[in-house]
Amino acid sequence: MSISREDIEKVAVLARIKVDDEQVSALEKDLGNILDLVDQLSAADTDSVEPMAHPLDAVQRLRPDEVTETNQREAFQAIAPATEDGLYLVPKVIE
């Protein structure tokens, strides 16, 4: 697979990157090589490969899901500028 000079120039404009003519030629070659490598990887047979979440079968130690703080909702609601039915009222931002 190859990438055209026009595609590189269009991406450069979209990314707001200034690219000289010399750079476009080099990018055309480099990006073409990258796309060829992607094509080679896509052609690899992965049907018998089991998907994995992590390459190292690592297990993450998790802490127990326990409440560690007391409920202070009423105290926070008491010092809030405006509340109604247990909800905080905020100024309207979008009309």
C-alpha positions as MATLAB code, in Angstrom:
seq = 'MSISREDIEKVAVLARIKVDDEQVSALEKDLGNILDLVDQLSAADTDSVEPMAHPLDAVQRLRPDEVTETNQREAFQAIAPATEDGLYLVPKVIE';
ca = [
       0.000    0.000    0.000;
       1.287    3.447   -0.768;
       0.348    6.949    0.165;
       0.190    9.730   -2.365;
       1.876   13.099   -2.213;
      -1.567   14.739   -2.184;
      -2.611   12.678    0.851;
       0.494   13.759    2.749;
      -0.087   17.404    1.887;
      -3.752   17.151    2.904;
      -2.879   15.567    6.266;
      -0.230   18.235    6.811;
      -2.827   20.960    6.232;
      -5.316   19.273    8.577;
      -2.629   18.872   11.237;
      -1.452   22.437   10.628;
       2.093   21.252    9.975;
       4.336   22.975    7.457;
       5.960   20.355    5.229;
       8.593   21.223    2.593;
       8.823   19.429   -0.750;
      11.900   17.526    0.444;
      10.042   16.402    3.548;
       7.031   15.302    1.497;
       9.233   12.987   -0.559;
      10.808   11.499    2.556;
       7.424   11.166    4.275;
       5.962    9.492    1.215;
       8.673    6.824    1.381;
       8.560    6.407    5.175;
       4.775    6.278    5.429;
       4.663    3.854    2.503;
       7.039    1.549    4.411;
       4.894    1.814    7.537;
       1.724    1.003    5.596;
       3.463   -1.983    3.953;
       4.396   -3.266    7.402;
       0.784   -2.855    8.558;
      -0.345   -4.866    5.523;
       2.128   -7.615    6.432;
       0.839   -7.681   10.018;
      -2.765   -7.777    8.807;
      -1.963  -10.805    6.650;
      -0.711  -12.818    9.640;
      -2.941  -15.718   10.676;
      -4.200  -14.989   14.195;
      -7.162  -17.376   14.282;
      -5.518  -19.717   16.810;
      -4.193  -16.897   18.998;
      -6.215  -16.213   22.125;
      -6.761  -12.508   22.866;
      -5.095  -11.241   26.009;
      -5.479   -8.186   28.179;
      -1.844   -8.076   29.225;
       1.240   -9.790   27.789;
       2.491  -10.842   31.217;
      -0.433  -12.680   32.869;
      -0.075  -10.189   35.711;
      -2.794  -10.039   38.320;
      -3.581   -6.692   39.831;
      -3.996   -6.689   43.578;
      -7.164   -4.851   44.469;
      -8.090   -3.493   47.841;
     -11.389   -4.589   49.369;
     -14.323   -2.396   48.380;
     -15.191   -1.057   51.829;
     -16.535    2.278   53.016;
     -13.719    4.106   54.803;
     -15.332    7.495   55.463;
     -18.495    8.480   57.249;
     -21.400    9.994   55.357;
     -21.069   13.795   55.589;
     -23.698   14.676   53.026;
     -25.878   16.650   55.440;
     -22.895   18.717   56.631;
     -21.882   19.550   53.062;
     -25.459   20.355   52.083;
     -25.756   22.686   55.087;
     -22.835   24.842   53.924;
     -23.755   24.797   50.213;
     -25.110   28.058   48.759;
     -28.263   26.418   47.353;
     -29.784   22.950   47.641;
     -33.173   21.430   46.959;
     -34.389   17.898   47.705;
     -30.814   16.804   48.481;
     -29.407   18.180   45.226;
     -26.971   21.048   44.741;
     -28.404   23.923   42.713;
     -25.993   25.657   40.335;
     -26.402   28.713   38.114;
     -27.648   28.124   34.597;
     -24.740   28.179   32.171;
     -26.341   27.386   28.807;
     -29.466   29.099   27.637;
];
